[in-house]
Amino acid sequence: MKTPLSNKTILLIVTGGIAAYKSLDLVRKLKDAGASVSCVLTQGGAQFVTPLALATLSGEPVSTDLFSPEQEQRLGHIRLSRQADLIVVAPATANTLAKMAHGLADNLASAVLLASNKPILIAPAMNSQMWASPATQANIATLQTRGIHQVGPASGMLACGEIGEGRMAEPDEILQAITALLAPAAGPLAGRKALVTSGPTYEPIDPVRFIGNRSSGKQGHAIAAALAALGAEVTLVTGPTALPAPAGVPQTIAIQTAREMLDACLCHGPYDIAVCAAAVADWRPATESECKIKKEGEAAPTFSLTENPDILATLSQAVPNRPRLVIGFAAETDNVLDHAKAKFARKGCDWILANKVGAGQGFGQDSNEVTLIRRNADGSLAATPWPAASKQALAQKLAKAVAEALE
Ligand code: PMT
Protein backbone atom coordinates (compact mmCIF):
# COMPACT_ATOMS: atom_id res chain seq x y z
CA MET A 1 0.00 0.00 0.00
CA LYS A 2 1.33 3.47 -0.89
CA THR A 3 1.73 5.67 2.20
CA PRO A 4 2.69 9.38 2.38
CA LEU A 5 6.34 8.57 3.07
CA SER A 6 6.70 5.61 0.67
CA ASN A 7 10.00 5.86 -1.21
CA LYS A 8 11.29 8.57 1.14
CA THR A 9 14.57 8.18 2.95
CA ILE A 10 15.15 9.84 6.30
CA LEU A 11 18.48 10.18 8.02
CA LEU A 12 17.75 10.49 11.73
CA ILE A 13 20.53 11.97 13.87
CA VAL A 14 20.07 11.15 17.55
CA THR A 15 22.11 13.36 19.87
CA GLY A 16 22.69 13.19 23.60
CA GLY A 17 19.57 14.12 25.54
CA ILE A 18 17.10 12.15 27.62
CA ALA A 19 14.49 12.72 24.87
CA ALA A 20 16.56 10.28 22.76
CA TYR A 21 14.31 7.49 24.07
CA LYS A 22 11.41 9.08 22.12
CA SER A 23 13.46 8.78 18.93
CA LEU A 24 13.01 5.02 19.07
CA ASP A 25 9.27 5.57 18.79
CA LEU A 26 9.88 8.08 15.98
CA VAL A 27 11.82 5.44 14.01
CA ARG A 28 8.95 2.98 14.45
CA LYS A 29 6.38 5.57 13.31
CA LEU A 30 8.49 6.55 10.29
CA LYS A 31 8.80 2.91 9.28
CA ASP A 32 5.03 2.45 9.70
CA ALA A 33 4.56 5.49 7.42
CA GLY A 34 6.59 3.74 4.73
CA ALA A 35 9.91 5.62 5.05
CA SER A 36 13.38 4.10 4.94
CA VAL A 37 15.28 5.26 7.99
CA SER A 38 18.96 5.20 8.73
CA CYS A 39 20.41 6.55 11.93
CA VAL A 40 23.48 8.38 13.14
CA LEU A 41 23.99 8.15 16.88
CA THR A 42 26.36 10.52 18.67
CA GLN A 43 28.47 9.46 21.63
CA GLY A 44 26.10 11.45 23.86
CA GLY A 45 23.05 9.85 22.25
CA ALA A 46 24.53 6.42 22.93
CA GLN A 47 24.37 7.22 26.67
CA PHE A 48 20.57 7.11 26.34
CA VAL A 49 19.77 4.62 23.54
CA THR A 50 21.81 1.81 22.07
CA PRO A 51 22.91 1.36 18.45
CA LEU A 52 21.32 -2.09 18.62
CA ALA A 53 17.86 -0.66 19.47
CA LEU A 54 18.04 1.84 16.57
CA ALA A 55 19.40 -0.79 14.17
CA THR A 56 16.66 -3.26 15.14
CA LEU A 57 13.86 -0.74 14.67
CA SER A 58 15.22 0.84 11.49
CA GLY A 59 16.46 -2.40 9.93
CA GLU A 60 19.67 -0.58 8.93
CA PRO A 61 23.16 -0.46 10.43
CA VAL A 62 23.70 2.55 12.68
CA SER A 63 26.59 4.95 12.06
CA THR A 64 28.37 6.33 15.09
CA ASP A 65 31.97 7.16 14.30
CA LEU A 66 33.57 9.64 11.91
CA PHE A 67 36.91 7.88 12.14
CA SER A 68 35.78 4.25 11.83
CA PRO A 69 37.43 2.80 8.70
CA GLU A 70 34.66 0.20 8.45
CA GLN A 71 31.81 2.73 8.73
CA GLU A 72 33.46 5.29 6.44
CA GLN A 73 34.05 2.60 3.83
CA ARG A 74 30.47 1.27 4.09
CA LEU A 75 28.70 4.64 3.99
CA GLY A 76 31.00 7.65 4.38
CA HIS A 77 29.76 10.87 5.90
CA ILE A 78 29.42 12.55 2.50
CA ARG A 79 27.22 9.74 1.20
CA LEU A 80 25.19 9.72 4.42
CA SER A 81 24.53 13.43 3.95
CA ARG A 82 23.46 12.97 0.31
CA GLN A 83 21.34 9.83 0.19
CA ALA A 84 18.50 11.07 2.41
CA ASP A 85 15.52 13.15 1.30
CA LEU A 86 15.53 14.80 4.71
CA ILE A 87 17.87 14.90 7.69
CA VAL A 88 16.11 15.00 11.05
CA VAL A 89 17.97 15.86 14.25
CA ALA A 90 15.90 14.56 17.17
CA PRO A 91 16.68 15.31 19.85
CA ALA A 92 18.77 18.31 18.87
CA THR A 93 20.78 19.35 21.93
CA ALA A 94 22.06 22.87 22.59
CA ASN A 95 25.54 21.56 21.83
CA THR A 96 24.58 20.17 18.43
CA LEU A 97 22.65 23.33 17.53
CA ALA A 98 25.73 25.40 18.41
CA LYS A 99 27.91 23.18 16.21
CA MET A 100 25.44 23.52 13.35
CA ALA A 101 25.26 27.30 13.69
CA HIS A 102 29.04 27.64 13.73
CA GLY A 103 29.96 25.02 11.14
CA LEU A 104 31.82 22.60 13.42
CA ALA A 105 32.47 19.08 12.15
CA ASP A 106 34.10 17.29 15.05
CA ASN A 107 31.91 14.19 15.07
CA LEU A 108 29.98 12.18 12.50
CA ALA A 109 26.69 13.99 13.15
CA SER A 110 28.10 17.50 12.76
CA ALA A 111 30.20 16.47 9.74
CA VAL A 112 27.11 15.02 8.03
CA LEU A 113 25.10 18.16 8.79
CA LEU A 114 27.84 20.44 7.47
CA ALA A 115 28.27 18.37 4.31
CA SER A 116 24.53 18.14 3.67
CA ASN A 117 22.77 19.64 0.68
CA LYS A 118 19.40 18.30 1.85
CA PRO A 119 16.62 19.91 3.93
CA ILE A 120 17.19 19.61 7.67
CA LEU A 121 14.55 19.45 10.42
CA ILE A 122 15.58 19.99 14.04
CA ALA A 123 13.60 18.97 17.14
CA PRO A 124 15.35 20.87 19.95
CA ALA A 125 15.30 19.36 23.46
CA MET A 126 17.02 20.78 26.50
CA ASN A 127 16.58 22.45 29.88
CA SER A 128 14.46 25.62 29.67
CA GLN A 129 17.31 27.93 30.75
CA MET A 130 19.58 26.41 28.12
CA TRP A 131 16.85 26.96 25.53
CA ALA A 132 16.23 30.55 26.65
CA SER A 133 19.93 31.44 26.85
CA PRO A 134 21.00 34.21 24.47
CA ALA A 135 23.59 31.85 22.98
CA THR A 136 21.05 29.17 22.03
CA GLN A 137 18.52 31.73 20.80
CA ALA A 138 21.19 33.37 18.63
CA ASN A 139 22.12 29.95 17.22
CA ILE A 140 18.47 29.17 16.48
CA ALA A 141 18.03 32.54 14.78
CA THR A 142 21.10 31.79 12.62
CA LEU A 143 19.75 28.36 11.69
CA GLN A 144 16.33 29.80 10.85
CA THR A 145 17.85 32.36 8.50
CA ARG A 146 19.53 29.42 6.72
CA GLY A 147 16.15 27.82 6.14
CA ILE A 148 16.52 25.00 8.66
CA HIS A 149 13.11 23.65 9.65
CA GLN A 150 12.15 23.32 13.29
CA VAL A 151 9.50 21.49 15.28
CA GLY A 152 9.05 22.34 18.97
CA PRO A 153 10.26 22.57 21.64
CA ALA A 154 7.13 22.37 23.77
CA SER A 155 6.57 23.60 27.32
CA GLY A 156 5.97 21.33 30.25
CA MET A 157 7.68 19.28 32.92
CA LEU A 158 11.28 18.65 31.91
CA ALA A 159 13.38 15.61 32.79
CA CYS A 160 15.40 17.77 35.23
CA GLY A 161 12.22 18.44 37.22
CA GLU A 162 11.90 22.07 36.13
CA ILE A 163 8.88 23.33 34.23
CA GLY A 164 9.37 25.38 31.09
CA GLU A 165 10.06 25.40 27.38
CA GLY A 166 12.49 22.76 26.17
CA ARG A 167 10.61 19.45 25.85
CA MET A 168 11.19 17.72 22.55
CA ALA A 169 8.09 17.67 20.32
CA GLU A 170 6.23 14.36 20.54
CA PRO A 171 7.07 11.74 17.86
CA ASP A 172 3.62 12.22 16.28
CA GLU A 173 4.28 15.94 15.87
CA ILE A 174 7.73 15.31 14.40
CA LEU A 175 6.19 12.79 12.02
CA GLN A 176 3.58 15.37 10.96
CA ALA A 177 6.32 17.95 10.36
CA ILE A 178 8.31 15.42 8.29
CA THR A 179 5.22 14.50 6.28
CA ALA A 180 4.39 18.16 5.68
CA LEU A 181 7.93 18.74 4.37
CA LEU A 182 8.25 15.63 2.21
CA ALA A 183 4.68 14.98 1.16
CA PRO A 184 2.69 18.23 1.37
CA ALA A 185 -0.88 17.15 1.89
CA ALA A 186 -2.75 16.73 -1.36
CA GLY A 187 -5.88 17.53 0.62
CA PRO A 188 -8.89 19.59 -0.44
CA LEU A 189 -7.12 22.85 0.49
CA ALA A 190 -3.96 22.12 -1.53
CA GLY A 191 -2.93 25.24 -3.44
CA ARG A 192 -4.85 27.54 -1.04
CA LYS A 193 -3.11 30.09 1.16
CA ALA A 194 -4.46 30.68 4.64
CA LEU A 195 -3.77 33.28 7.29
CA VAL A 196 -4.53 32.52 10.95
CA THR A 197 -4.18 34.90 13.88
CA SER A 198 -3.75 33.41 17.33
CA GLY A 199 -2.98 34.23 20.95
CA PRO A 200 -3.19 37.53 22.81
CA THR A 201 -1.64 40.89 22.05
CA TYR A 202 0.43 42.74 24.64
CA GLU A 203 0.01 46.51 24.62
CA PRO A 204 2.85 48.18 26.53
CA ILE A 205 2.20 50.60 29.37
CA ASP A 206 5.86 51.01 30.26
CA PRO A 207 8.95 48.80 29.75
CA VAL A 208 7.70 46.22 32.28
CA ARG A 209 3.89 46.37 32.17
CA PHE A 210 1.33 45.71 29.49
CA ILE A 211 -2.37 45.30 28.82
CA GLY A 212 -2.99 41.70 27.76
CA ASN A 213 -5.46 38.86 28.16
CA ARG A 214 -5.64 35.15 28.95
CA SER A 215 -5.58 33.74 25.40
CA SER A 216 -3.22 30.75 25.24
CA GLY A 217 -3.19 30.43 21.44
CA LYS A 218 -4.44 26.82 21.69
CA GLN A 219 -7.47 27.45 19.47
CA GLY A 220 -5.70 29.53 16.82
CA HIS A 221 -2.70 27.20 16.64
CA ALA A 222 -5.01 24.16 16.31
CA ILE A 223 -6.83 25.89 13.43
CA ALA A 224 -3.52 26.61 11.68
CA ALA A 225 -2.50 22.93 12.02
CA ALA A 226 -5.91 21.69 10.84
CA LEU A 227 -5.89 23.89 7.72
CA ALA A 228 -2.32 22.76 6.97
CA ALA A 229 -3.34 19.12 7.40
CA LEU A 230 -5.91 19.63 4.61
CA GLY A 231 -3.17 20.96 2.34
CA ALA A 232 -3.36 24.75 2.83
CA GLU A 233 -0.16 26.77 2.96
CA VAL A 234 -0.65 28.50 6.29
CA THR A 235 0.87 31.66 7.72
CA LEU A 236 0.30 31.91 11.45
CA VAL A 237 0.58 35.32 13.08
CA THR A 238 0.70 34.88 16.83
CA GLY A 239 0.92 36.95 19.96
CA PRO A 240 3.00 35.72 22.89
CA THR A 241 2.16 32.10 23.78
CA ALA A 242 4.00 29.13 25.28
CA LEU A 243 3.13 26.95 22.27
CA PRO A 244 5.58 25.62 19.68
CA ALA A 245 5.01 26.40 16.02
CA PRO A 246 2.31 23.96 14.88
CA ALA A 247 3.26 21.01 12.69
CA GLY A 248 3.04 21.55 8.97
CA VAL A 249 2.83 25.34 9.20
CA PRO A 250 5.74 26.75 7.20
CA GLN A 251 5.57 30.34 8.42
CA THR A 252 4.92 31.51 11.97
CA ILE A 253 5.30 35.22 12.69
CA ALA A 254 5.57 36.22 16.35
CA ILE A 255 4.28 39.67 17.28
CA GLN A 256 3.48 41.51 20.51
CA THR A 257 1.01 44.30 19.72
CA ALA A 258 -2.16 44.69 17.66
CA ARG A 259 -0.37 47.08 15.31
CA GLU A 260 2.41 44.55 14.73
CA MET A 261 -0.23 41.86 14.14
CA LEU A 262 -1.95 44.02 11.51
CA ASP A 263 1.38 44.74 9.75
CA ALA A 264 2.28 41.03 9.73
CA CYS A 265 -1.17 40.14 8.33
CA LEU A 266 -0.93 42.71 5.54
CA CYS A 267 2.69 42.33 4.49
CA HIS A 268 2.34 38.75 3.20
CA GLY A 269 -0.42 37.21 1.12
CA PRO A 270 -2.74 37.51 -0.71
CA TYR A 271 -4.69 34.76 1.06
CA ASP A 272 -7.67 32.65 0.10
CA ILE A 273 -8.71 32.16 3.72
CA ALA A 274 -8.27 34.28 6.86
CA VAL A 275 -9.23 33.04 10.32
CA CYS A 276 -8.93 35.59 13.15
CA ALA A 277 -8.82 33.60 16.38
CA ALA A 278 -6.49 36.03 18.19
CA ALA A 279 -7.72 37.91 21.22
CA VAL A 280 -6.57 41.33 20.05
CA ALA A 281 -6.64 44.15 22.60
CA ASP A 282 -9.25 46.65 21.44
CA TRP A 283 -7.38 49.46 23.22
CA ARG A 284 -3.81 50.38 24.03
CA PRO A 285 -2.33 53.05 26.29
CA ALA A 286 -2.23 56.29 24.31
CA THR A 287 1.41 56.75 25.27
CA GLU A 288 4.03 54.22 26.37
CA SER A 289 6.17 55.49 29.21
CA GLU A 290 9.89 55.15 28.43
CA CYS A 291 10.67 54.43 32.09
CA LYS A 292 8.92 52.22 34.62
CA ILE A 293 6.05 54.25 36.10
CA LYS A 294 6.88 54.87 39.76
CA LYS A 295 4.50 54.49 42.65
CA GLU A 296 4.45 58.03 43.98
CA GLY A 297 2.17 59.28 46.75
CA GLU A 298 -1.30 57.89 47.26
CA ALA A 299 -2.77 58.61 43.86
CA ALA A 300 -3.00 55.75 41.38
CA PRO A 301 -1.76 56.64 37.90
CA THR A 302 -4.36 57.22 35.23
CA PHE A 303 -4.03 56.28 31.57
CA SER A 304 -5.84 57.36 28.54
CA LEU A 305 -6.45 54.66 25.98
CA THR A 306 -6.57 54.81 22.22
CA GLU A 307 -8.26 52.37 19.86
CA ASN A 308 -6.24 49.66 18.15
CA PRO A 309 -6.69 48.82 14.47
CA ASP A 310 -9.30 46.12 13.87
CA ILE A 311 -7.53 43.35 11.97
CA LEU A 312 -10.63 41.28 11.21
CA ALA A 313 -12.52 44.32 9.89
CA THR A 314 -9.49 45.43 7.84
CA LEU A 315 -9.08 41.98 6.24
CA SER A 316 -12.82 41.83 5.56
CA GLN A 317 -12.59 45.07 3.60
CA ALA A 318 -9.18 44.62 1.96
CA VAL A 319 -10.07 45.09 -1.68
CA PRO A 320 -8.82 43.91 -4.23
CA ASN A 321 -6.92 41.32 -2.20
CA ARG A 322 -9.75 40.35 0.13
CA PRO A 323 -9.47 36.67 1.10
CA ARG A 324 -12.36 34.69 -0.35
CA LEU A 325 -13.39 33.54 3.12
CA VAL A 326 -12.82 35.71 6.19
CA ILE A 327 -13.72 34.11 9.52
CA GLY A 328 -13.80 35.77 12.93
CA PHE A 329 -14.56 34.73 16.46
CA ALA A 330 -16.82 36.63 18.85
CA ALA A 331 -15.72 36.01 22.42
CA GLU A 332 -18.68 36.89 24.64
CA THR A 333 -19.54 36.38 28.29
CA ASP A 334 -23.27 37.19 28.02
CA ASN A 335 -26.03 37.42 25.39
CA VAL A 336 -23.57 35.47 23.28
CA LEU A 337 -25.63 35.07 20.11
CA ASP A 338 -27.00 38.62 20.03
CA HIS A 339 -23.58 40.17 20.58
CA ALA A 340 -21.97 37.83 18.05
CA LYS A 341 -24.56 38.71 15.39
CA ALA A 342 -23.96 42.43 15.99
CA LYS A 343 -20.19 41.85 15.67
CA PHE A 344 -20.73 39.83 12.50
CA ALA A 345 -22.55 42.77 10.90
CA ARG A 346 -20.01 45.33 12.17
CA LYS A 347 -16.86 43.53 11.05
CA GLY A 348 -18.01 42.51 7.56
CA CYS A 349 -16.56 38.99 7.74
CA ASP A 350 -18.15 35.95 6.06
CA TRP A 351 -18.50 33.67 9.10
CA ILE A 352 -18.24 34.30 12.81
CA LEU A 353 -17.89 31.72 15.57
CA ALA A 354 -19.77 32.86 18.66
CA ASN A 355 -17.61 31.69 21.55
CA LYS A 356 -18.90 31.70 25.13
CA VAL A 357 -16.02 32.71 27.37
CA GLY A 358 -15.62 33.27 31.08
CA ALA A 359 -14.58 31.26 34.13
CA GLY A 360 -13.51 27.82 32.88
CA GLN A 361 -14.67 28.53 29.32
CA GLY A 362 -12.80 29.50 26.16
CA PHE A 363 -9.57 31.22 27.14
CA GLY A 364 -6.78 28.82 28.10
CA GLN A 365 -9.03 25.73 28.11
CA ASP A 366 -8.39 22.55 26.12
CA SER A 367 -11.97 22.39 24.85
CA ASN A 368 -14.31 24.96 23.34
CA GLU A 369 -17.95 25.39 22.38
CA VAL A 370 -19.05 27.68 19.55
CA THR A 371 -21.97 28.54 17.32
CA LEU A 372 -21.18 29.12 13.65
CA ILE A 373 -23.01 32.14 12.24
CA ARG A 374 -23.12 32.71 8.49
CA ARG A 375 -25.54 33.85 5.81
CA ASN A 376 -27.97 31.65 3.94
CA ALA A 377 -28.28 32.12 0.19
CA ASP A 378 -31.33 34.37 0.76
CA GLY A 379 -29.29 36.68 3.03
CA SER A 380 -30.88 35.49 6.30
CA LEU A 381 -28.59 34.46 9.17
CA ALA A 382 -28.02 30.79 10.01
CA ALA A 383 -26.70 29.95 13.48
CA THR A 384 -25.45 26.37 13.89
CA PRO A 385 -24.38 25.28 17.38
CA TRP A 386 -21.33 23.03 17.45
CA PRO A 387 -21.21 20.80 20.52
CA ALA A 388 -18.33 21.22 22.99
CA ALA A 389 -15.20 19.48 21.71
CA SER A 390 -11.45 19.64 22.06
CA LYS A 391 -9.91 22.69 20.38
CA GLN A 392 -8.24 20.31 17.90
CA ALA A 393 -11.55 18.64 17.01
CA LEU A 394 -13.24 22.02 16.62
CA ALA A 395 -10.36 23.19 14.42
CA GLN A 396 -10.68 20.09 12.21
CA LYS A 397 -14.42 20.67 11.87
CA LEU A 398 -13.82 24.29 10.88
CA ALA A 399 -11.11 23.32 8.37
CA LYS A 400 -13.47 20.77 6.81
CA ALA A 401 -16.25 23.37 6.58
CA VAL A 402 -13.79 25.81 4.95
CA ALA A 403 -12.75 23.16 2.41
CA GLU A 404 -16.41 22.45 1.56
CA ALA A 405 -17.18 26.15 1.17
CA LEU A 406 -14.27 26.68 -1.22
CA GLU A 407 -14.94 23.57 -3.34
O1 PMT B 1 -6.29 31.21 22.74
P1 PMT B 1 -7.13 30.23 23.54
O2 PMT B 1 -6.75 30.21 25.00
O3 PMT B 1 -7.18 28.88 22.90
O4 PMT B 1 -8.65 30.79 23.52
C1 PMT B 1 -9.34 30.84 22.32
C2 PMT B 1 -10.17 32.14 22.20
C3 PMT B 1 -11.27 32.13 23.26
C4 PMT B 1 -9.28 33.37 22.40
C5 PMT B 1 -10.77 32.14 20.74
O5 PMT B 1 -11.58 31.02 20.57
C6 PMT B 1 -11.59 33.40 20.50
O6 PMT B 1 -12.74 33.53 20.82
N1 PMT B 1 -10.92 34.41 19.87
C7 PMT B 1 -11.44 35.76 19.69
C8 PMT B 1 -11.12 36.54 20.94
C9 PMT B 1 -11.60 37.97 20.93
O7 PMT B 1 -10.91 38.82 21.44
O8 PMT B 1 -12.76 38.18 20.37
P2 PMT B 1 -13.50 39.60 20.21
O9 PMT B 1 -14.93 39.31 20.30
O10 PMT B 1 -12.95 40.65 21.09
O11 PMT B 1 -13.10 40.00 18.73
C10 PMT B 1 -13.91 39.68 17.61
C11 PMT B 1 -13.05 39.30 16.44
O12 PMT B 1 -12.33 40.44 15.98
C12 PMT B 1 -12.03 38.22 16.68
O13 PMT B 1 -11.97 37.42 15.53
C13 PMT B 1 -10.74 38.99 16.89
O14 PMT B 1 -9.60 38.22 16.46
C14 PMT B 1 -10.95 40.18 15.97
N2 PMT B 1 -10.30 41.42 16.39
C15 PMT B 1 -10.68 42.07 17.52
C16 PMT B 1 -10.10 43.29 17.83
C17 PMT B 1 -9.13 43.84 16.97
N3 PMT B 1 -8.56 44.99 17.26
N4 PMT B 1 -8.78 43.18 15.86
C18 PMT B 1 -9.35 41.99 15.55
O15 PMT B 1 -9.00 41.38 14.54
JSON list of C-alpha atoms in Angstrom, two decimals, residues 25 40 91 134 164:
[
{"chain": "A", "resi": 25, "resn": "ASP", "atom": "CA", "xyz": [9.27, 5.57, 18.79]},
{"chain": "A", "resi": 40, "resn": "VAL", "atom": "CA", "xyz": [23.48, 8.38, 13.14]},
{"chain": "A", "resi": 91, "resn": "PRO", "atom": "CA", "xyz": [16.68, 15.31, 19.85]},
{"chain": "A", "resi": 134, "resn": "PRO", "atom": "CA", "xyz": [21.00, 34.21, 24.47]},
{"chain": "A", "resi": 164, "resn": "GLY", "atom": "CA", "xyz": [9.37, 25.38, 31.09]}
]
